[in-house]
Amino acid sequence: MSHYLDHAATTPMRRCAVEALATHAGLLNPGGQYASGREARRVLEESREQIAELLGADPIEVIFTASGTEGDNIAIQGLYAASPLRRVVSTPIEHSAVRETISHLPGVESELLPLDEGGHVSELSLLDEPAALATSMWANNETGAIQPVAEIAARAAAAGTPVHIDAVQVVGKLPVDFHALGATTLAASAHKFGGPRGVGVLLARRSPAPSAVLFGGGQERGIRPGTSNVAGAAATAAALAEASAEMEAEEARLRALRERLREGILARVSDVEVHTAEPALPTHLHLSFPGAVGDSLIMLLDAAGVEASTGSACSQGVNRASHVLEAMGVSLESARGALRLTLGRTTTQADIDAVLGVLPRVVERARAAGV
Ligand code: PLP
């Protein structure tokens, strides 16, 4: 039996989500002006209302998308298109769904907020000058570092700048209140909290709203046209409801397991660098074993029945050194030996003990193999 410690990449679907998918898989087009269309529309709108309530938004602000990546693209491209300004402020540690999107904005003048050694945005004065938009992730997908998103939203709002928050790692794990946060748009992804892969949620205020960057039948306020995935929406609502109900208990349980993992590794392996610094998600532990290569660690762990990742972008099976660790000032040698262990709803103490059992030998072998 393998031990899955890559929940930040994706997490198994919850039974309630599988059931909602199966129950509603046969529904037809919610745009249809007849009984079967009305039935599909009812399920879609009930799912929208449930998600809105769980995330502190109005139902009309909930836009179903096909992924977190799509939500990030629609929000960033759309807010940029809606503004006469070309300046965009973000952070050096964004997911490629945000980084790549910004780099492809025509004529963009991109600026990055500074970061401290723990991987947290440390200074906000760049937000005092108006920009087309500002964007920040709520928590980093590699380290789990939680960013000061409420401060970022308030500071940008004071300059009249719309704010997009990539909350893909946070929704379902920490409480989210969209209105209290004060952001303009917020992206989430169902497969990170036990919903189906390939369904996202974009929260978008009525004003300022992102201009349309996709064109078609006008569904989802014209912001995300295309025939709706009703069963996916229902499964997402079911997963988010369950995740929200068990959030507090899970946060405490996972934090304790993560600490057991962190302390166990530090006690058993020499020369370890821990990159996850508080405030951080309870699910993440990002470390480096200088002298080893992350890819070797992953392969040796896999052979020993432990599934983990280096946490950084993977291109055709080869990992590049992480831009997140680089921005945190981690040396290249350390960044190359990075390992991300992420916990989730199905993680047990047995998983943690299994990792602690195999990791010392894995690190020894990866270090012997060299760089
Ligand atoms: N943003 C962050 C912070 C993520 O961690 C991810 C997924 O890893 C994404 C965006 C993209 O989400 P999706 O896989 O739904 O496209």
GROMACS .gro file of C-alpha atoms and ligand atoms in nm:
model
  387
    1MET     CA    1   0.000   0.000   0.000
    2SER     CA    2   0.139   0.335  -0.090
    3HIS     CA    3   0.138   0.640   0.133
    4TYR     CA    4   0.008   0.946  -0.052
    5LEU     CA    5   0.167   1.272   0.064
    6ASP     CA    6   0.095   1.494  -0.232
    7HIS     CA    7  -0.244   1.635  -0.130
    8ALA     CA    8  -0.149   1.987  -0.242
    9ALA     CA    9  -0.127   1.855  -0.598
   10THR     CA   10  -0.467   1.692  -0.573
   11THR     CA   11  -0.663   1.509  -0.307
   12PRO     CA   12  -0.893   1.207  -0.340
   13MET     CA   13  -1.256   1.288  -0.415
   14ARG     CA   14  -1.489   1.277  -0.117
   15ARG     CA   15  -1.759   1.011  -0.123
   16CYS     CA   16  -2.026   1.283  -0.104
   17ALA     CA   17  -1.879   1.441  -0.418
   18VAL     CA   18  -1.867   1.109  -0.604
   19GLU     CA   19  -2.232   1.054  -0.508
   20ALA     CA   20  -2.335   1.403  -0.620
   21LEU     CA   21  -2.154   1.350  -0.951
   22ALA     CA   22  -2.329   1.018  -1.007
   23THR     CA   23  -2.670   1.148  -0.899
   24HIS     CA   24  -2.661   1.445  -1.136
   25ALA     CA   25  -2.457   1.303  -1.426
   26GLY     CA   26  -2.769   1.256  -1.636
   27LEU     CA   27  -2.893   1.615  -1.614
   28LEU     CA   28  -2.925   1.800  -1.942
   29ASN     CA   29  -2.853   2.157  -2.050
   30PRO     CA   30  -2.947   2.407  -1.777
   31GLY     CA   31  -3.008   2.659  -2.056
   32GLY     CA   32  -3.301   2.454  -2.190
   33GLN     CA   33  -3.643   2.623  -2.168
   34TYR     CA   34  -3.834   2.306  -2.081
   35ALA     CA   35  -3.874   2.074  -1.785
   36SER     CA   36  -3.537   1.892  -1.811
   37GLY     CA   37  -3.358   2.226  -1.857
   38ARG     CA   38  -3.536   2.368  -1.552
   39GLU     CA   39  -3.436   2.064  -1.346
   40ALA     CA   40  -3.068   2.103  -1.445
   41ARG     CA   41  -3.090   2.478  -1.377
   42ARG     CA   42  -3.236   2.417  -1.031
   43VAL     CA   43  -2.942   2.191  -0.935
   44LEU     CA   44  -2.690   2.437  -1.081
   45GLU     CA   45  -2.842   2.734  -0.897
   46GLU     CA   46  -2.873   2.545  -0.568
   47SER     CA   47  -2.506   2.451  -0.594
   48ARG     CA   48  -2.420   2.813  -0.667
   49GLU     CA   49  -2.620   2.933  -0.364
   50GLN     CA   50  -2.458   2.678  -0.135
   51ILE     CA   51  -2.107   2.772  -0.248
   52ALA     CA   52  -2.187   3.144  -0.217
   53GLU     CA   53  -2.302   3.098   0.140
   54LEU     CA   54  -1.997   2.890   0.234
   55LEU     CA   55  -1.756   3.149   0.089
   56GLY     CA   56  -1.927   3.471   0.203
   57ALA     CA   57  -2.033   3.577  -0.147
   58ASP     CA   58  -2.362   3.648  -0.325
   59PRO     CA   59  -2.483   3.372  -0.561
   60ILE     CA   60  -2.443   3.604  -0.860
   61GLU     CA   61  -2.074   3.642  -0.773
   62VAL     CA   62  -2.012   3.266  -0.812
   63ILE     CA   63  -1.884   3.174  -1.160
   64PHE     CA   64  -1.822   2.807  -1.236
   65THR     CA   65  -1.502   2.749  -1.435
   66ALA     CA   66  -1.312   2.444  -1.558
   67SER     CA   67  -1.014   2.483  -1.320
   68GLY     CA   68  -0.825   2.709  -1.085
   69THR     CA   69  -0.600   2.790  -1.379
   70GLU     CA   70  -0.898   2.906  -1.585
   71GLY     CA   71  -1.027   3.123  -1.298
   72ASP     CA   72  -0.686   3.288  -1.259
   73ASN     CA   73  -0.670   3.352  -1.635
   74ILE     CA   74  -1.021   3.492  -1.665
   75ALA     CA   75  -0.975   3.722  -1.364
   76ILE     CA   76  -0.629   3.852  -1.448
   77GLN     CA   77  -0.678   3.891  -1.821
   78GLY     CA   78  -1.028   4.030  -1.767
   79LEU     CA   79  -0.936   4.286  -1.500
   80TYR     CA   80  -0.638   4.394  -1.710
   81ALA     CA   81  -0.859   4.435  -2.018
   82ALA     CA   82  -1.107   4.640  -1.814
   83SER     CA   83  -0.840   4.891  -1.706
   84PRO     CA   84  -0.663   5.168  -1.899
   85LEU     CA   85  -0.352   5.107  -1.681
   86ARG     CA   86  -0.072   4.863  -1.772
   87ARG     CA   87   0.087   4.824  -1.431
   88VAL     CA   88   0.029   4.490  -1.251
   89VAL     CA   89   0.153   4.417  -0.900
   90SER     CA   90   0.196   4.056  -0.785
   91THR     CA   91   0.436   3.844  -0.580
   92PRO     CA   92   0.748   3.647  -0.678
   93ILE     CA   93   0.597   3.317  -0.561
   94GLU     CA   94   0.277   3.290  -0.767
   95HIS     CA   95   0.167   2.964  -0.928
   96SER     CA   96   0.236   2.944  -1.301
   97ALA     CA   97  -0.139   2.994  -1.363
   98VAL     CA   98  -0.081   3.353  -1.242
   99ARG     CA   99   0.283   3.409  -1.340
  100GLU     CA  100   0.242   3.293  -1.697
  101THR     CA  101  -0.086   3.480  -1.736
  102ILE     CA  102   0.073   3.807  -1.625
  103SER     CA  103   0.376   3.754  -1.848
  104HIS     CA  104   0.143   3.720  -2.150
  105LEU     CA  105  -0.059   4.040  -2.086
  106PRO     CA  106   0.008   4.273  -2.381
  107GLY     CA  107   0.220   4.573  -2.280
  108VAL     CA  108   0.229   4.474  -1.913
  109GLU     CA  109   0.454   4.652  -1.664
  110SER     CA  110   0.486   4.393  -1.392
  111GLU     CA  111   0.614   4.462  -1.039
  112LEU     CA  112   0.666   4.216  -0.753
  113LEU     CA  113   0.607   4.272  -0.383
  114PRO     CA  114   0.912   4.189  -0.168
  115LEU     CA  115   0.930   3.864   0.027
  116ASP     CA  116   1.091   3.773   0.358
  117GLU     CA  117   1.299   3.459   0.427
  118GLY     CA  118   0.994   3.269   0.547
  119GLY     CA  119   0.825   3.317   0.210
  120HIS     CA  120   0.574   3.581   0.321
  121VAL     CA  121   0.508   3.909   0.140
  122SER     CA  122   0.680   4.160   0.367
  123GLU     CA  123   0.614   4.509   0.235
  124LEU     CA  124   0.316   4.658   0.055
  125SER     CA  125   0.411   5.009  -0.055
  126LEU     CA  126   0.408   4.912  -0.426
  127LEU     CA  127   0.030   4.893  -0.382
  128ASP     CA  128   0.001   5.265  -0.306
  129GLU     CA  129   0.038   5.356  -0.676
  130PRO     CA  130  -0.270   5.269  -0.884
  131ALA     CA  131  -0.242   4.959  -1.104
  132ALA     CA  132  -0.465   4.771  -1.349
  133LEU     CA  133  -0.474   4.500  -1.085
  134ALA     CA  134  -0.287   4.351  -0.794
  135THR     CA  135  -0.279   3.975  -0.741
  136SER     CA  136  -0.156   3.749  -0.465
  137MET     CA  137  -0.198   3.389  -0.370
  138TRP     CA  138  -0.360   3.332  -0.031
  139ALA     CA  139  -0.125   3.044   0.052
  140ASN     CA  140   0.173   2.921  -0.143
  141ASN     CA  141   0.141   2.578  -0.300
  142GLU     CA  142   0.502   2.479  -0.224
  143THR     CA  143   0.566   2.606   0.129
  144GLY     CA  144   0.208   2.661   0.247
  145ALA     CA  145   0.305   3.015   0.360
  146ILE     CA  146  -0.011   3.219   0.422
  147GLN     CA  147   0.005   3.567   0.272
  148PRO     CA  148  -0.138   3.888   0.421
  149VAL     CA  149  -0.421   3.895   0.168
  150ALA     CA  150  -0.659   4.113   0.371
  151GLU     CA  151  -0.388   4.380   0.407
  152ILE     CA  152  -0.303   4.347   0.037
  153ALA     CA  153  -0.671   4.388  -0.058
  154ALA     CA  154  -0.719   4.690   0.169
  155ARG     CA  155  -0.401   4.864   0.058
  156ALA     CA  156  -0.478   4.811  -0.312
  157ALA     CA  157  -0.840   4.920  -0.264
  158ALA     CA  158  -0.717   5.246  -0.109
  159ALA     CA  159  -0.541   5.319  -0.439
  160GLY     CA  160  -0.847   5.213  -0.641
  161THR     CA  161  -0.674   4.898  -0.767
  162PRO     CA  162  -0.882   4.579  -0.820
  163VAL     CA  163  -0.741   4.271  -0.644
  164HIS     CA  164  -0.739   3.907  -0.752
  165ILE     CA  165  -0.667   3.639  -0.492
  166ASP     CA  166  -0.555   3.290  -0.594
  167ALA     CA  167  -0.710   3.095  -0.307
  168VAL     CA  168  -0.668   2.754  -0.470
  169GLN     CA  169  -0.466   2.610  -0.177
  170VAL     CA  170  -0.687   2.770   0.088
  171VAL     CA  171  -1.054   2.714  -0.002
  172GLY     CA  172  -1.176   2.413   0.195
  173LYS     CA  173  -0.886   2.439   0.440
  174LEU     CA  174  -0.927   2.781   0.602
  175PRO     CA  175  -1.241   2.995   0.644
  176VAL     CA  176  -1.299   3.225   0.345
  177ASP     CA  177  -1.529   3.528   0.359
  178PHE     CA  178  -1.513   3.694   0.019
  179HIS     CA  179  -1.696   4.012   0.120
  180ALA     CA  180  -1.498   4.059   0.441
  181LEU     CA  181  -1.173   4.003   0.248
  182GLY     CA  182  -1.253   4.287   0.013
  183ALA     CA  183  -1.102   4.128  -0.298
  184THR     CA  184  -1.246   4.188  -0.645
  185THR     CA  185  -1.205   3.828  -0.765
  186LEU     CA  186  -1.097   3.501  -0.603
  187ALA     CA  187  -1.011   3.168  -0.766
  188ALA     CA  188  -1.067   2.823  -0.617
  189SER     CA  189  -1.033   2.469  -0.750
  190ALA     CA  190  -1.260   2.179  -0.651
  191HIS     CA  191  -1.001   1.902  -0.673
  192LYS     CA  192  -0.797   2.059  -0.392
  193PHE     CA  193  -1.076   2.006  -0.137
  194GLY     CA  194  -1.217   1.670  -0.241
  195GLY     CA  195  -1.434   1.780  -0.533
  196PRO     CA  196  -1.383   1.667  -0.892
  197ARG     CA  197  -1.077   1.757  -1.099
  198GLY     CA  198  -1.164   1.997  -1.378
  199VAL     CA  199  -1.408   2.219  -1.187
  200GLY     CA  200  -1.318   2.562  -1.053
  201VAL     CA  201  -1.500   2.847  -0.886
  202LEU     CA  202  -1.426   3.211  -0.958
  203LEU     CA  203  -1.583   3.466  -0.724
  204ALA     CA  204  -1.626   3.797  -0.906
  205ARG     CA  205  -1.787   4.112  -0.771
  206ARG     CA  206  -2.040   4.285  -0.989
  207SER     CA  207  -1.813   4.590  -1.010
  208PRO     CA  208  -1.540   4.621  -1.109
  209ALA     CA  209  -1.596   4.298  -1.302
  210PRO     CA  210  -1.341   4.134  -1.531
  211SER     CA  211  -1.408   4.206  -1.899
  212ALA     CA  212  -1.494   3.894  -2.097
  213VAL     CA  213  -1.191   3.718  -2.241
  214LEU     CA  214  -1.384   3.409  -2.356
  215PHE     CA  215  -1.676   3.447  -2.594
  216GLY     CA  216  -1.976   3.227  -2.659
  217GLY     CA  217  -2.325   3.170  -2.530
  218GLY     CA  218  -2.309   3.415  -2.242
  219GLN     CA  219  -2.337   3.162  -1.957
  220GLU     CA  220  -2.196   3.249  -1.612
  221ARG     CA  221  -2.255   3.624  -1.657
  222GLY     CA  222  -2.076   3.607  -1.991
  223ILE     CA  223  -1.750   3.576  -1.795
  224ARG     CA  224  -1.721   3.200  -1.849
  225PRO     CA  225  -1.942   3.101  -2.141
  226GLY     CA  226  -2.000   2.736  -2.233
  227THR     CA  227  -2.262   2.478  -2.138
  228SER     CA  228  -2.241   2.433  -1.761
  229ASN     CA  229  -2.106   2.125  -1.587
  230VAL     CA  230  -2.406   2.078  -1.356
  231ALA     CA  231  -2.294   1.752  -1.197
  232GLY     CA  232  -1.947   1.902  -1.140
  233ALA     CA  233  -2.101   2.206  -0.972
  234ALA     CA  234  -2.316   1.986  -0.745
  235ALA     CA  235  -2.015   1.771  -0.651
  236THR     CA  236  -1.812   2.083  -0.577
  237ALA     CA  237  -2.084   2.221  -0.349
  238ALA     CA  238  -2.110   1.888  -0.166
  239ALA     CA  239  -1.732   1.867  -0.118
  240LEU     CA  240  -1.704   2.225   0.003
  241ALA     CA  241  -1.989   2.179   0.250
  242GLU     CA  242  -1.824   1.872   0.399
  243ALA     CA  243  -1.479   2.035   0.403
  244SER     CA  244  -1.621   2.341   0.579
  245ALA     CA  245  -1.802   2.132   0.840
  246GLU     CA  246  -1.486   1.942   0.938
  247MET     CA  247  -1.242   2.232   0.885
  248GLU     CA  248  -1.162   2.311   1.248
  249ALA     CA  249  -1.113   1.950   1.354
  250GLU     CA  250  -0.906   1.871   1.046
  251GLU     CA  251  -0.686   2.175   1.090
  252ALA     CA  252  -0.593   2.061   1.444
  253ARG     CA  253  -0.549   1.696   1.343
  254LEU     CA  254  -0.335   1.774   1.039
  255ARG     CA  255  -0.125   2.031   1.223
  256ALA     CA  256  -0.040   1.770   1.487
  257LEU     CA  257   0.051   1.513   1.221
  258ARG     CA  258   0.258   1.766   1.029
  259GLU     CA  259   0.449   1.856   1.348
  260ARG     CA  260   0.513   1.489   1.418
  261LEU     CA  261   0.651   1.460   1.065
  262ARG     CA  262   0.866   1.772   1.092
  263GLU     CA  263   1.011   1.680   1.431
  264GLY     CA  264   1.063   1.319   1.326
  265ILE     CA  265   1.258   1.422   1.017
  266LEU     CA  266   1.472   1.673   1.208
  267ALA     CA  267   1.551   1.405   1.467
  268ARG     CA  268   1.643   1.139   1.212
  269VAL     CA  269   1.817   1.322   0.926
  270SER     CA  270   2.109   1.562   0.950
  271ASP     CA  271   2.148   1.886   0.758
  272VAL     CA  272   1.781   1.953   0.681
  273GLU     CA  273   1.643   2.295   0.584
  274VAL     CA  274   1.275   2.357   0.659
  275HIS     CA  275   1.114   2.606   0.421
  276THR     CA  276   0.764   2.604   0.570
  277ALA     CA  277   0.744   2.897   0.812
  278GLU     CA  278   0.440   3.016   1.011
  279PRO     CA  279   0.185   3.141   0.935
  280ALA     CA  280   0.139   2.840   0.707
  281LEU     CA  281  -0.126   2.589   0.609
  282PRO     CA  282  -0.132   2.293   0.850
  283THR     CA  283  -0.100   2.058   0.553
  284HIS     CA  284   0.238   2.160   0.411
  285LEU     CA  285   0.595   2.066   0.493
  286HIS     CA  286   0.853   2.183   0.242
  287LEU     CA  287   1.213   2.090   0.312
  288SER     CA  288   1.554   2.061   0.152
  289PHE     CA  289   1.820   1.798   0.191
  290PRO     CA  290   2.130   1.971   0.052
  291GLY     CA  291   2.353   1.731  -0.140
  292ALA     CA  292   2.056   1.531  -0.273
  293VAL     CA  293   1.855   1.596  -0.589
  294GLY     CA  294   1.479   1.630  -0.548
  295ASP     CA  295   1.405   1.398  -0.839
  296SER     CA  296   1.614   1.120  -0.679
  297LEU     CA  297   1.431   1.169  -0.351
  298ILE     CA  298   1.096   1.138  -0.527
  299MET     CA  299   1.197   0.824  -0.718
  300LEU     CA  300   1.347   0.652  -0.415
  301LEU     CA  301   1.042   0.741  -0.205
  302ASP     CA  302   0.814   0.611  -0.477
  303ALA     CA  303   1.005   0.281  -0.481
  304ALA     CA  304   0.958   0.269  -0.102
  305GLY     CA  305   0.582   0.328  -0.135
  306VAL     CA  306   0.571   0.700  -0.051
  307GLU     CA  307   0.421   0.942  -0.303
  308ALA     CA  308   0.550   1.298  -0.276
  309SER     CA  309   0.675   1.578  -0.498
  310THR     CA  310   0.950   1.835  -0.514
  311GLY     CA  311   0.677   2.099  -0.522
  312SER     CA  312   0.823   2.291  -0.812
  313ALA     CA  313   0.715   2.305  -1.173
  314CYS     CA  314   0.783   1.992  -1.366
  315SER     CA  315   0.855   2.011  -1.734
  316GLN     CA  316   0.852   1.680  -1.924
  317GLY     CA  317   0.940   1.492  -1.608
  318VAL     CA  318   1.239   1.711  -1.519
  319ASN     CA  319   1.216   1.948  -1.225
  320ARG     CA  320   1.357   2.298  -1.239
  321ALA     CA  321   1.481   2.463  -0.921
  322SER     CA  322   1.182   2.631  -0.760
  323HIS     CA  323   1.122   3.002  -0.824
  324VAL     CA  324   0.959   3.012  -0.479
  325LEU     CA  325   1.272   2.893  -0.300
  326GLU     CA  326   1.484   3.123  -0.515
  327ALA     CA  327   1.267   3.420  -0.413
  328MET     CA  328   1.312   3.319  -0.049
  329GLY     CA  329   1.689   3.339  -0.092
  330VAL     CA  330   1.747   2.962  -0.067
  331SER     CA  331   2.074   2.854  -0.230
  332LEU     CA  332   2.059   2.662  -0.558
  333GLU     CA  333   2.216   2.356  -0.395
  334SER     CA  334   1.943   2.347  -0.131
  335ALA     CA  335   1.668   2.422  -0.380
  336ARG     CA  336   1.777   2.124  -0.590
  337GLY     CA  337   1.729   1.895  -0.292
  338ALA     CA  338   1.373   2.007  -0.220
  339LEU     CA  339   1.094   1.777  -0.110
  340ARG     CA  340   0.731   1.876  -0.049
  341LEU     CA  341   0.521   1.654   0.174
  342THR     CA  342   0.157   1.759   0.189
  343LEU     CA  343  -0.110   1.606   0.409
  344GLY     CA  344  -0.484   1.581   0.360
  345ARG     CA  345  -0.809   1.431   0.476
  346THR     CA  346  -0.700   1.069   0.421
  347THR     CA  347  -0.359   1.111   0.591
  348THR     CA  348  -0.312   0.901   0.905
  349GLN     CA  349  -0.040   0.859   1.163
  350ALA     CA  350   0.055   0.537   0.982
  351ASP     CA  351   0.139   0.744   0.672
  352ILE     CA  352   0.359   0.977   0.875
  353ASP     CA  353   0.536   0.688   1.048
  354ALA     CA  354   0.591   0.516   0.714
  355VAL     CA  355   0.764   0.828   0.577
  356LEU     CA  356   0.975   0.859   0.891
  357GLY     CA  357   1.068   0.493   0.853
  358VAL     CA  358   1.201   0.520   0.499
  359LEU     CA  359   1.321   0.879   0.467
  360PRO     CA  360   1.663   0.854   0.641
  361ARG     CA  361   1.776   0.575   0.407
  362VAL     CA  362   1.625   0.750   0.104
  363VAL     CA  363   1.812   1.074   0.183
  364GLU     CA  364   2.133   0.881   0.243
  365ARG     CA  365   2.105   0.707  -0.093
  366ALA     CA  366   2.006   1.027  -0.277
  367ARG     CA  367   2.302   1.209  -0.122
  368ALA     CA  368   2.537   0.925  -0.216
  369ALA     CA  369   2.411   0.948  -0.575
  370GLY     CA  370   2.515   1.315  -0.560
  371VAL     CA  371   2.408   1.615  -0.761
  372PLP     N1  372  -0.303   2.816  -0.811
  372PLP     C1  373  -0.243   2.744  -0.713
  372PLP     C2  374  -0.186   2.815  -0.595
  372PLP     C3  375  -0.236   2.605  -0.723
  372PLP     O1  376  -0.176   2.534  -0.628
  372PLP     C4  377  -0.290   2.540  -0.838
  372PLP     C5  378  -0.280   2.394  -0.856
  372PLP     O2  379  -0.181   2.333  -0.822
  372PLP     C6  380  -0.353   2.621  -0.935
  372PLP     C7  381  -0.357   2.756  -0.919
  372PLP     C8  382  -0.417   2.560  -1.056
  372PLP     O3  383  -0.537   2.493  -1.024
  372PLP     P1  384  -0.597   2.384  -1.125
  372PLP     O4  385  -0.517   2.259  -1.105
  372PLP     O5  386  -0.739   2.365  -1.083
  372PLP     O6  387  -0.586   2.438  -1.261
   0.00000   0.00000   0.00000
